[in-house]
mmCIF file with all atom_site columns, C-alpha atoms in Angstrom:
data_model
loop_
_atom_site.group_PDB
_atom_site.id
_atom_site.type_symbol
_atom_site.label_atom_id
_atom_site.label_alt_id
_atom_site.label_comp_id
_atom_site.label_asym_id
_atom_site.label_entity_id
_atom_site.label_seq_id
_atom_site.pdbx_PDB_ins_code
_atom_site.Cartn_x
_atom_site.Cartn_y
_atom_site.Cartn_z
_atom_site.occupancy
_atom_site.B_iso_or_equiv
_atom_site.pdbx_formal_charge
_atom_site.auth_seq_id
_atom_site.auth_comp_id
_atom_site.auth_asym_id
_atom_site.auth_atom_id
_atom_site.pdbx_PDB_model_num
ATOM 1   C CA . MET H 1 1   ? 0.000   0.000   0.000  1.00 0.00 ? 1   MET H CA 1
ATOM 2   C CA . GLU H 1 2   ? 1.091   3.542   -0.606 1.00 0.00 ? 2   GLU H CA 1
ATOM 3   C CA . SER H 1 3   ? 0.001   7.113   0.035  1.00 0.00 ? 3   SER H CA 1
ATOM 4   C CA . SER H 1 4   ? -2.352  7.064   -2.973 1.00 0.00 ? 4   SER H CA 1
ATOM 5   C CA . ASP H 1 5   ? -4.357  4.437   -1.049 1.00 0.00 ? 5   ASP H CA 1
ATOM 6   C CA . LEU H 1 6   ? -4.886  7.043   1.672  1.00 0.00 ? 6   LEU H CA 1
ATOM 7   C CA . ARG H 1 7   ? -6.380  9.462   -0.858 1.00 0.00 ? 7   ARG H CA 1
ATOM 8   C CA . LYS H 1 8   ? -8.581  6.720   -2.353 1.00 0.00 ? 8   LYS H CA 1
ATOM 9   C CA . ALA H 1 9   ? -9.863  5.994   1.154  1.00 0.00 ? 9   ALA H CA 1
ATOM 10  C CA . GLY H 1 10  ? -10.702 9.683   1.627  1.00 0.00 ? 10  GLY H CA 1
ATOM 11  C CA . LEU H 1 11  ? -7.884  10.383  4.072  1.00 0.00 ? 11  LEU H CA 1
ATOM 12  C CA . LYS H 1 12  ? -5.458  13.276  3.851  1.00 0.00 ? 12  LYS H CA 1
ATOM 13  C CA . VAL H 1 13  ? -1.842  12.224  3.307  1.00 0.00 ? 13  VAL H CA 1
ATOM 14  C CA . THR H 1 14  ? 0.022   13.054  6.529  1.00 0.00 ? 14  THR H CA 1
ATOM 15  C CA . LEU H 1 15  ? 3.419   11.948  7.797  1.00 0.00 ? 15  LEU H CA 1
ATOM 16  C CA . PRO H 1 16  ? 2.003   9.791   10.634 1.00 0.00 ? 16  PRO H CA 1
ATOM 17  C CA . ARG H 1 17  ? -0.429  8.035   8.273  1.00 0.00 ? 17  ARG H CA 1
ATOM 18  C CA . VAL H 1 18  ? 2.268   7.391   5.663  1.00 0.00 ? 18  VAL H CA 1
ATOM 19  C CA . LYS H 1 19  ? 4.774   6.080   8.241  1.00 0.00 ? 19  LYS H CA 1
ATOM 20  C CA . ILE H 1 20  ? 2.214   3.780   9.885  1.00 0.00 ? 20  ILE H CA 1
ATOM 21  C CA . LEU H 1 21  ? 1.081   2.519   6.478  1.00 0.00 ? 21  LEU H CA 1
ATOM 22  C CA . GLU H 1 22  ? 4.726   1.796   5.565  1.00 0.00 ? 22  GLU H CA 1
ATOM 23  C CA . ILE H 1 23  ? 5.298   -0.107  8.808  1.00 0.00 ? 23  ILE H CA 1
ATOM 24  C CA . LEU H 1 24  ? 2.171   -2.214  8.314  1.00 0.00 ? 24  LEU H CA 1
ATOM 25  C CA . GLY H 1 25  ? 3.129   -2.821  4.687  1.00 0.00 ? 25  GLY H CA 1
ATOM 26  C CA . SER H 1 26  ? 6.496   -4.258  5.615  1.00 0.00 ? 26  SER H CA 1
ATOM 27  C CA . ALA H 1 27  ? 5.436   -5.882  8.882  1.00 0.00 ? 27  ALA H CA 1
ATOM 28  C CA . THR H 1 28  ? 6.854   -9.239  9.835  1.00 0.00 ? 28  THR H CA 1
ATOM 29  C CA . PRO H 1 29  ? 4.809   -10.668 11.409 1.00 0.00 ? 29  PRO H CA 1
ATOM 30  C CA . ARG H 1 30  ? 1.823   -9.176  9.570  1.00 0.00 ? 30  ARG H CA 1
ATOM 31  C CA . HIS H 1 31  ? -0.193  -8.685  12.764 1.00 0.00 ? 31  HIS H CA 1
ATOM 32  C CA . MET H 1 32  ? 1.027   -5.771  14.874 1.00 0.00 ? 32  MET H CA 1
ATOM 33  C CA . SER H 1 33  ? -0.312  -4.064  17.977 1.00 0.00 ? 33  SER H CA 1
ATOM 34  C CA . ALA H 1 34  ? -0.380  -0.286  18.267 1.00 0.00 ? 34  ALA H CA 1
ATOM 35  C CA . GLU H 1 35  ? 2.507   -0.604  20.721 1.00 0.00 ? 35  GLU H CA 1
ATOM 36  C CA . ASP H 1 36  ? 4.530   -2.647  18.193 1.00 0.00 ? 36  ASP H CA 1
ATOM 37  C CA . ILE H 1 37  ? 3.999   0.067   15.581 1.00 0.00 ? 37  ILE H CA 1
ATOM 38  C CA . TYR H 1 38  ? 4.938   2.767   18.091 1.00 0.00 ? 38  TYR H CA 1
ATOM 39  C CA . LYS H 1 39  ? 8.192   0.926   18.927 1.00 0.00 ? 39  LYS H CA 1
ATOM 40  C CA . ARG H 1 40  ? 9.078   0.716   15.223 1.00 0.00 ? 40  ARG H CA 1
ATOM 41  C CA . LEU H 1 41  ? 8.450   4.454   14.898 1.00 0.00 ? 41  LEU H CA 1
ATOM 42  C CA . LEU H 1 42  ? 10.757  5.141   17.862 1.00 0.00 ? 42  LEU H CA 1
ATOM 43  C CA . GLU H 1 43  ? 13.443  2.879   16.362 1.00 0.00 ? 43  GLU H CA 1
ATOM 44  C CA . SER H 1 44  ? 13.369  4.961   13.180 1.00 0.00 ? 44  SER H CA 1
ATOM 45  C CA . ASN H 1 45  ? 13.475  8.238   15.173 1.00 0.00 ? 45  ASN H CA 1
ATOM 46  C CA . GLU H 1 46  ? 9.978   9.334   14.167 1.00 0.00 ? 46  GLU H CA 1
ATOM 47  C CA . ASP H 1 47  ? 8.326   11.825  16.527 1.00 0.00 ? 47  ASP H CA 1
ATOM 48  C CA . ILE H 1 48  ? 4.860   10.247  16.451 1.00 0.00 ? 48  ILE H CA 1
ATOM 49  C CA . GLY H 1 49  ? 3.143   9.562   19.772 1.00 0.00 ? 49  GLY H CA 1
ATOM 50  C CA . LEU H 1 50  ? 1.269   6.448   20.838 1.00 0.00 ? 50  LEU H CA 1
ATOM 51  C CA . ALA H 1 51  ? -2.040  8.357   20.956 1.00 0.00 ? 51  ALA H CA 1
ATOM 52  C CA . THR H 1 52  ? -1.514  9.324   17.304 1.00 0.00 ? 52  THR H CA 1
ATOM 53  C CA . VAL H 1 53  ? -0.821  5.684   16.410 1.00 0.00 ? 53  VAL H CA 1
ATOM 54  C CA . TYR H 1 54  ? -4.123  4.625   18.007 1.00 0.00 ? 54  TYR H CA 1
ATOM 55  C CA . ARG H 1 55  ? -6.003  7.468   16.293 1.00 0.00 ? 55  ARG H CA 1
ATOM 56  C CA . VAL H 1 56  ? -4.532  6.633   12.860 1.00 0.00 ? 56  VAL H CA 1
ATOM 57  C CA . LEU H 1 57  ? -5.265  2.910   13.271 1.00 0.00 ? 57  LEU H CA 1
ATOM 58  C CA . THR H 1 58  ? -8.877  3.715   14.180 1.00 0.00 ? 58  THR H CA 1
ATOM 59  C CA . GLN H 1 59  ? -9.131  5.922   11.080 1.00 0.00 ? 59  GLN H CA 1
ATOM 60  C CA . PHE H 1 60  ? -7.586  3.178   8.929  1.00 0.00 ? 60  PHE H CA 1
ATOM 61  C CA . GLU H 1 61  ? -10.048 0.665   10.350 1.00 0.00 ? 61  GLU H CA 1
ATOM 62  C CA . SER H 1 62  ? -13.033 2.927   9.662  1.00 0.00 ? 62  SER H CA 1
ATOM 63  C CA . VAL H 1 63  ? -12.079 3.165   5.966  1.00 0.00 ? 63  VAL H CA 1
ATOM 64  C CA . GLU H 1 64  ? -11.176 -0.554  5.841  1.00 0.00 ? 64  GLU H CA 1
ATOM 65  C CA . LEU H 1 65  ? -7.450  -0.092  5.179  1.00 0.00 ? 65  LEU H CA 1
ATOM 66  C CA . VAL H 1 66  ? -6.713  -2.327  8.181  1.00 0.00 ? 66  VAL H CA 1
ATOM 67  C CA . THR H 1 67  ? -8.457  -5.129  9.997  1.00 0.00 ? 67  THR H CA 1
ATOM 68  C CA . ARG H 1 68  ? -8.413  -5.329  13.797 1.00 0.00 ? 68  ARG H CA 1
ATOM 69  C CA . HIS H 1 69  ? -8.156  -8.747  15.462 1.00 0.00 ? 69  HIS H CA 1
ATOM 70  C CA . HIS H 1 70  ? -8.431  -9.835  19.076 1.00 0.00 ? 70  HIS H CA 1
ATOM 71  C CA . PHE H 1 71  ? -6.535  -13.100 19.228 1.00 0.00 ? 71  PHE H CA 1
ATOM 72  C CA . GLU H 1 72  ? -5.732  -14.879 22.487 1.00 0.00 ? 72  GLU H CA 1
ATOM 73  C CA . GLY H 1 73  ? -5.174  -12.148 25.062 1.00 0.00 ? 73  GLY H CA 1
ATOM 74  C CA . ALA H 1 74  ? -6.552  -8.641  25.379 1.00 0.00 ? 74  ALA H CA 1
ATOM 75  C CA . THR H 1 75  ? -4.241  -6.770  22.995 1.00 0.00 ? 75  THR H CA 1
ATOM 76  C CA . ALA H 1 76  ? -5.709  -5.874  19.620 1.00 0.00 ? 76  ALA H CA 1
ATOM 77  C CA . VAL H 1 77  ? -3.529  -6.433  16.573 1.00 0.00 ? 77  VAL H CA 1
ATOM 78  C CA . PHE H 1 78  ? -3.880  -4.910  13.126 1.00 0.00 ? 78  PHE H CA 1
ATOM 79  C CA . GLU H 1 79  ? -3.081  -6.083  9.620  1.00 0.00 ? 79  GLU H CA 1
ATOM 80  C CA . LEU H 1 80  ? -3.391  -4.393  6.266  1.00 0.00 ? 80  LEU H CA 1
ATOM 81  C CA . ASN H 1 81  ? -6.591  -5.232  4.450  1.00 0.00 ? 81  ASN H CA 1
ATOM 82  C CA . LEU H 1 82  ? -5.311  -6.549  1.142  1.00 0.00 ? 82  LEU H CA 1
ATOM 83  C CA . GLY H 1 83  ? -8.788  -7.517  -0.023 1.00 0.00 ? 83  GLY H CA 1
ATOM 84  C CA . GLU H 1 84  ? -8.193  -11.255 0.217  1.00 0.00 ? 84  GLU H CA 1
ATOM 85  C CA . HIS H 1 85  ? -10.170 -13.212 2.802  1.00 0.00 ? 85  HIS H CA 1
ATOM 86  C CA . HIS H 1 86  ? -8.203  -15.537 5.055  1.00 0.00 ? 86  HIS H CA 1
ATOM 87  C CA . ASP H 1 87  ? -8.586  -17.212 8.414  1.00 0.00 ? 87  ASP H CA 1
ATOM 88  C CA . HIS H 1 88  ? -6.132  -17.616 11.284 1.00 0.00 ? 88  HIS H CA 1
ATOM 89  C CA . ILE H 1 89  ? -4.699  -20.308 13.534 1.00 0.00 ? 89  ILE H CA 1
ATOM 90  C CA . VAL H 1 90  ? -2.981  -19.172 16.745 1.00 0.00 ? 90  VAL H CA 1
ATOM 91  C CA . CYS H 1 91  ? -0.490  -21.100 18.901 1.00 0.00 ? 91  CYS H CA 1
ATOM 92  C CA . LEU H 1 92  ? -1.496  -20.902 22.559 1.00 0.00 ? 92  LEU H CA 1
ATOM 93  C CA . ASP H 1 93  ? 2.123   -21.460 23.634 1.00 0.00 ? 93  ASP H CA 1
ATOM 94  C CA . CYS H 1 94  ? 4.176   -19.042 21.534 1.00 0.00 ? 94  CYS H CA 1
ATOM 95  C CA . GLY H 1 95  ? 1.472   -16.769 20.102 1.00 0.00 ? 95  GLY H CA 1
ATOM 96  C CA . LYS H 1 96  ? 2.491   -17.434 16.484 1.00 0.00 ? 96  LYS H CA 1
ATOM 97  C CA . VAL H 1 97  ? -0.325  -16.588 14.057 1.00 0.00 ? 97  VAL H CA 1
ATOM 98  C CA . GLU H 1 98  ? -0.588  -18.452 10.770 1.00 0.00 ? 98  GLU H CA 1
ATOM 99  C CA . GLU H 1 99  ? -2.938  -17.376 7.987  1.00 0.00 ? 99  GLU H CA 1
ATOM 100 C CA . PHE H 1 100 ? -4.755  -19.862 5.785  1.00 0.00 ? 100 PHE H CA 1
ATOM 101 C CA . MET H 1 101 ? -7.517  -20.049 3.211  1.00 0.00 ? 101 MET H CA 1
ATOM 102 C CA . ASP H 1 102 ? -9.488  -23.215 2.648  1.00 0.00 ? 102 ASP H CA 1
ATOM 103 C CA . ALA H 1 103 ? -12.181 -23.319 -0.041 1.00 0.00 ? 103 ALA H CA 1
ATOM 104 C CA . GLY H 1 104 ? -13.850 -26.313 1.628  1.00 0.00 ? 104 GLY H CA 1
ATOM 105 C CA . ILE H 1 105 ? -14.355 -24.389 4.876  1.00 0.00 ? 105 ILE H CA 1
ATOM 106 C CA . GLU H 1 106 ? -15.689 -21.391 2.955  1.00 0.00 ? 106 GLU H CA 1
ATOM 107 C CA . ASP H 1 107 ? -18.118 -23.596 0.975  1.00 0.00 ? 107 ASP H CA 1
ATOM 108 C CA . ARG H 1 108 ? -19.333 -25.295 4.160  1.00 0.00 ? 108 ARG H CA 1
ATOM 109 C CA . GLN H 1 109 ? -19.997 -21.957 5.880  1.00 0.00 ? 109 GLN H CA 1
ATOM 110 C CA . GLN H 1 110 ? -21.979 -20.774 2.860  1.00 0.00 ? 110 GLN H CA 1
ATOM 111 C CA . ALA H 1 111 ? -24.034 -23.982 2.827  1.00 0.00 ? 111 ALA H CA 1
ATOM 112 C CA . ILE H 1 112 ? -24.834 -23.607 6.524  1.00 0.00 ? 112 ILE H CA 1
ATOM 113 C CA . ALA H 1 113 ? -25.854 -19.976 6.053  1.00 0.00 ? 113 ALA H CA 1
ATOM 114 C CA . GLU H 1 114 ? -28.138 -20.906 3.159  1.00 0.00 ? 114 GLU H CA 1
ATOM 115 C CA . ARG H 1 115 ? -29.702 -23.771 5.139  1.00 0.00 ? 115 ARG H CA 1
ATOM 116 C CA . LEU H 1 116 ? -30.404 -21.370 8.022  1.00 0.00 ? 116 LEU H CA 1
ATOM 117 C CA . GLN H 1 117 ? -31.591 -18.687 5.582  1.00 0.00 ? 117 GLN H CA 1
ATOM 118 C CA . PHE H 1 118 ? -28.782 -16.222 6.252  1.00 0.00 ? 118 PHE H CA 1
ATOM 119 C CA . GLU H 1 119 ? -26.749 -14.106 3.900  1.00 0.00 ? 119 GLU H CA 1
ATOM 120 C CA . ILE H 1 120 ? -23.177 -13.879 5.171  1.00 0.00 ? 120 ILE H CA 1
ATOM 121 C CA . LYS H 1 121 ? -21.867 -10.309 5.211  1.00 0.00 ? 121 LYS H CA 1
ATOM 122 C CA . ASP H 1 122 ? -18.657 -10.969 7.123  1.00 0.00 ? 122 ASP H CA 1
ATOM 123 C CA . HIS H 1 123 ? -17.040 -13.665 9.206  1.00 0.00 ? 123 HIS H CA 1
ATOM 124 C CA . SER H 1 124 ? -13.900 -14.502 11.073 1.00 0.00 ? 124 SER H CA 1
ATOM 125 C CA . LEU H 1 125 ? -12.552 -17.957 11.838 1.00 0.00 ? 125 LEU H CA 1
ATOM 126 C CA . ILE H 1 126 ? -9.791  -18.245 14.415 1.00 0.00 ? 126 ILE H CA 1
ATOM 127 C CA . LEU H 1 127 ? -8.490  -21.637 15.464 1.00 0.00 ? 127 LEU H CA 1
ATOM 128 C CA . TYR H 1 128 ? -6.456  -21.994 18.664 1.00 0.00 ? 128 TYR H CA 1
ATOM 129 C CA . GLY H 1 129 ? -4.073  -24.831 19.435 1.00 0.00 ? 129 GLY H CA 1
ATOM 130 C CA . HIS H 1 130 ? -0.589  -25.921 20.422 1.00 0.00 ? 130 HIS H CA 1
ATOM 131 C CA . CYS H 1 131 ? 1.919   -25.918 17.593 1.00 0.00 ? 131 CYS H CA 1
ATOM 132 C CA . LYS H 1 132 ? 3.930   -29.070 17.093 1.00 0.00 ? 132 LYS H CA 1
ATOM 133 C CA . ARG H 1 133 ? 7.039   -27.304 15.818 1.00 0.00 ? 133 ARG H CA 1
ATOM 134 C CA . GLU H 1 134 ? 10.155  -28.700 17.477 1.00 0.00 ? 134 GLU H CA 1
ATOM 135 C CA . ASN H 1 135 ? 11.630  -25.205 17.709 1.00 0.00 ? 135 ASN H CA 1
ATOM 136 C CA . CYS H 1 136 ? 8.605   -23.559 19.373 1.00 0.00 ? 136 CYS H CA 1
ATOM 137 C CA . PRO H 1 137 ? 10.217  -21.138 21.853 1.00 0.00 ? 137 PRO H CA 1
ATOM 138 C CA . ASN H 1 138 ? 7.375   -21.325 24.375 1.00 0.00 ? 138 ASN H CA 1
ATOM 139 C CA . ARG H 1 139 ? 6.370   -24.946 24.282 1.00 0.00 ? 139 ARG H CA 1
ATOM 140 C CA . PRO H 1 140 ? 5.912   -26.391 27.763 1.00 0.00 ? 140 PRO H CA 1
ATOM 141 C CA . ALA H 1 141 ? 7.734   -29.595 28.611 1.00 0.00 ? 141 ALA H CA 1
ATOM 142 C CA . LYS H 1 142 ? 5.792   -32.721 27.565 1.00 0.00 ? 142 LYS H CA 1
ATOM 143 C CA . SER H 1 143 ? 5.009   -33.555 31.216 1.00 0.00 ? 143 SER H CA 1
ATOM 144 C CA . GLU H 1 144 ? 3.134   -30.220 31.579 1.00 0.00 ? 144 GLU H CA 1
ATOM 145 C CA . ARG H 1 145 ? 0.494   -31.059 28.967 1.00 0.00 ? 145 ARG H CA 1
#
């Protein structure tokens, strides 16, 4: 995304908006909290306060430039809305978030909605589990499970 996306969304191009958009565009991982964004701004010597970060993210959300998620825990995270639907699976041990898209799941949800006489306008699927990666940094010892 770039500053022209701000104009298309009806937002004025300002330094804080451009910088936050750049950070979200290059984010690894893709899901960042307002505090994560603020830390990146500090690291690059930008004089943009945390309150401004929250305000800009709320503006971005209102014009659908970003999507807000509340995964495990109370902290909201944001990701750029690239226009492609996807779902998430979250590790309860290390917090890693993986994105996935499965046509079978999407078809099944549509069939259920039709059977119950609903028209789906939006949905979010978040799966929670324990990753099986050998290198998971927060995996409890096997005896703890």
